[in-house]
Each structure stands twice: as C-alpha cells, then as structure tokens.
Amino acid sequence: MENKKANNTTSSENQSTKFSINKLGRKSYKIFNAVLIIFGIVIFALVNIFASVLVDRNPRLAKDWTKGNYGLNKVTKEYFEYMDHDITIKVLMDEERLVAVETDYGFGYQVNQLLKEMSAYSNVTLEYENIITTPVRVLNEKYPDIDWGSADNLFLITDNETGKYKIVNKNYVFPYTTDETGETYIYGQAVEASVLTAIQHVTSNKVVKVGLSVGNGELFNAESKNFGACAYIPVFLDDNAYEAEEINLLTDSPSEDTEVIIMMAPDTDLTAEAVDALSLWLRNDGDFGRTLFYVPNDQAKDTPNLDLFLEQWGMKLSEGYISEDMGNTVALGNTRSDRFALMEYYDDTYTLDIRTDLKVLMPDCTPVEITDENIASPLLVTSDKATTVVASDENTMDGTKLPSTGKALNGAAIGVKSNDEDKKSAVIVWGSVYALKDTITATDVAGNYNNMTYFINLLNNFSAKGGDRILVESTRFESTSIIVKSSQQVTVGILFMFVVPVALVAVGIVVWVRRRHR
C-alpha cells in the first residue's frame, strides 16, 4: 500500500511538473512571438528612417511610381561629371509650389525630380527661396541685370566662383501653347536644356558675338514686313551663350570680334562693297574662323551680287520650291502639303551632338545646288523622288511641277574654306526661311522636328568655342514615363496608406487569436 501511495504521489508530482513546464513553454512562446513582432516593427521603422536619410543625401535614389520615375539624359550626366565650376541653382519659389505646376501630367514634379538629380553632383547646389516677400529693391541691388518686375522668373543660376548669374524664364522650362478655344496650356517641360544653357552662359570664358544683319530688309530689320517672325532666334542664341547685336552691312563692315553673321531673308541685293566686306571678314587675314548663315528670301528678285558671292563658295540657288512625295511630307493644315518637305541629314559630320531620329521640316524650300564639290557639300537632302515646283508670278501657291531627276535635292548646303593650319570659315545656305520662323521653332510642334536644334548645332560646330559647347535635348517623357492623374494618385494613396495597413493588422489579429487558443 505504501509503495502504491508513493507511486501515486510521484506520478502526481511528475504531472504537476509537466504541467508547469508546458505552461511555461506556452508563455515563452507567446513572449517570443511578441518580441519577434516588435523587433520586426522596429526594423521596418529603422529601414524607413535609413531610406529617408539616404534619399535626402542622394536624390537619385528617390522613386515614386505613382507619378513617374525620371532620370537625366546621357549628355546632361556627362556635362555635370566633367563640369569644373561650382554652380547654384536657386528655385525662386517653394518646392511645393514648383511641384504643383501642371499636376495632372506631372510636369512640375518632373522638373523638381530632375533638379534633385542635378543636385546629387558635388558641384551643384539646389536651393528653394520664395522671393514674393523679398523687396524688389533688395533684389535689384544684388542682381541688377534682372527684371524683377517679371512674374516669369523661375530659376537663378549662379557661378559660385565668379558671381556671374543668369535668370531662367518659366516659359522656357514649361513651354505652352494656345488651343482653338483660346485657352493657354503647358504641353511639356524642358528643364535640362534650360538649366544647362544657362550654366554655359555663366561659365563661358568668352561669349561669341553674333551679328544679325538688318541693312537689306532682313527679318531682323524693324522696317521689314515680316519683322518679328523669327523673334525666337535671338532668344535661343542668348540661351546658348551667344551675344547677338544688329549689324548693317549697307553702311558698316563687320567688326573684328564678330564671329557669326546671320542674314535672314534680305529683300534687296547686297551692294558690291558689302559683298567685298563679307569676303574679307570671312577670310580674316588668313586666320578664317568666321561663319555666315544665309537664308534667301524666296520673294526677292534679281540678286546678282549675292549670287556671285555664293558661286565663290561653291553654291547657287535653283528656281522654284522643293516638292516631295506625300510619304515624306507634313501637311500642317496647308493646302500644298507637298511643299512641306521633311529633310534627312546628308551625313553625320554636323550631327554628332544631336538626335538624328527627328528630321528637319523645310516648308517652301528653295533648292541649293552644289557647283564646286571641292568647297561645298550638302547638309539637308530630300528623297530621290523629290522635284521642284516653279511658282507662277500671279500666285505662289500655283505652279508647274518639273519632272524628277531621280536624285536627291539639297535643302541646305555648306561651303568651307580653310588655311594650312585647318582653321575654317563657312558659308551656310539654308533654303527655307519658314523653317526658322516662330510658328515652327517656338510652338508645341517644335519638339517634333530638329529645326532649331540643328541650326544652333551648326553654329556650335564653327564658333570659336564649339568644342566647349553642348546642346542638350530634354528627355521625351511621354513615351517612357508612368503618369497618374491627381484623382488616381488619391486612390493609390488611400489604398497603400489605409486599406493595406488595416488589412495587415486584421490578418495579424486573426493569426494571434488562432495561436492563442492552440
């Protein structure tokens, strides 16, 4: 009996001990789970804090797929990598206000993201300053060359070493147009081109001087009936660190420090004296290094002096307008769409720094014939099916179409002369004045063609600082970006900020309750 009682006591003690151990094990298990959850939450929070700090220090790591992910293009990156100046980009408004520009399509957000990408380089500082409350007197004292009464001032670019500065107009960063109802709207952004051309302006050791010819009724002459039709050219020259000034070849010879002359559609012939002065200027006492950009006036008649001058540079103008096959033209609402020829580049001699997937639109283009292949060569060419239309005297829209020769026609050509040291002067003949008018170069169709880009790139190739210049084309985001409108952003925000977290908490509670009763 005593043995049996002893056995029962021992068995009872063993069960009690087992119960205590099991009970302790379940508590430990729960504590372990709780600690594990808390540890996970802490780790998650620390990762978020670390990521925020990392993004603040390196904006390139920032990603926001609800608005689009953007990056600088290759040329911009290379420019900043090799730039040896310290630059400050000051946004003249709060960051929130910049981001709010055209929020439906994210243009303000794009600009802000790309500015942050630029600021990731060690020699670029990005600042935001709302100047609305700053007295104009204070701004004028510090930056006297800026019109602080303008509401279009957006960025202030400064070379930190020299103190040189350049204002960037918001209409260059956010190009706009007007629809058929008269409503104005922004159709894109060009922050890379705007900022980098401004940086070139403040860092350039020598600004190239460009003479805009006005003495023979050119488009830059205030008396011309088409004055103002190419108003964007001086603006674009200024953006690319060229210094433009008027020059009257009828009364004056080109100055020694003028490196480029643009003669835009003169309506009268040059005098023999003006032609001689041009020839001497281009030769530059054997040092060459000068460029004449000549655009003929398709309405001008009898220009023997100009014709003789062009012959000396291996070129001449043919009669009529280039007419293309319908597959190679753009109508733009014109009744003579065949005369809106899209030109190909003859070769890559002057296209190494630009995109070549875009063509150059040359409406009502006069063909340029090569008369001396040792001096001149084509720049822009048609297809081999192109021909010419000789307009009637009564109506330039009517005319006789000549048969095709089966050879490409030249919409633009270049004559080059050099000395033994390979220093060159050039005469560029551009067959269409309409190709450089604001209706193409300064509207929403500009991004479809390479007109102004190719024009300025030609000048860059022959200016004294051509090797130090770049022409940046902003990334075309519409084909590569994820764009979400404001209403969709709100939906996505609610989903990830409320719905997903609540669902995760609910799942966690269910799992905890089930484990508690195991």
Short mmCIF file of C-alpha atoms in Angstrom, two decimals, residues 79 85 164 199-208 240-242 259 289 459-470:
data_model
loop_
_atom_site.label_atom_id
_atom_site.label_comp_id
_atom_site.label_asym_id
_atom_site.label_seq_id
_atom_site.Cartn_x
_atom_site.Cartn_y
_atom_site.Cartn_z
CA TYR A 79 28.22 67.56 -68.64
CA HIS A 85 32.62 75.05 -61.87
CA LYS A 164 28.04 85.58 -62.83
CA ILE A 199 25.08 77.27 -66.90
CA GLN A 200 27.02 77.60 -70.15
CA HIS A 201 26.16 81.28 -70.17
CA VAL A 202 27.55 81.93 -66.66
CA THR A 203 30.61 79.66 -67.00
CA SER A 204 31.69 80.68 -70.51
CA ASN A 205 35.02 82.48 -70.56
CA LYS A 206 34.21 84.10 -73.89
CA VAL A 207 30.78 84.88 -75.27
CA VAL A 208 30.68 84.51 -79.06
CA ASN A 240 23.29 79.24 -75.71
CA ALA A 241 25.75 81.95 -74.58
CA TYR A 242 25.88 83.85 -77.87
CA GLU A 259 32.42 85.57 -85.35
CA GLY A 289 37.28 81.20 -88.07
CA LEU A 459 26.81 77.39 -85.27
CA ASN A 460 28.37 75.49 -82.38
CA ASN A 461 30.49 73.49 -84.80
CA PHE A 462 32.08 76.60 -86.28
CA SER A 463 32.20 79.06 -83.39
CA ALA A 464 35.48 79.58 -81.55
CA LYS A 465 34.15 77.70 -78.54
CA GLY A 466 32.37 74.96 -80.48
CA GLY A 467 34.35 72.21 -78.77
CA ASP A 468 33.35 73.51 -75.33
CA ARG A 469 29.66 73.81 -76.05
CA ILE A 470 26.82 71.35 -75.81
#
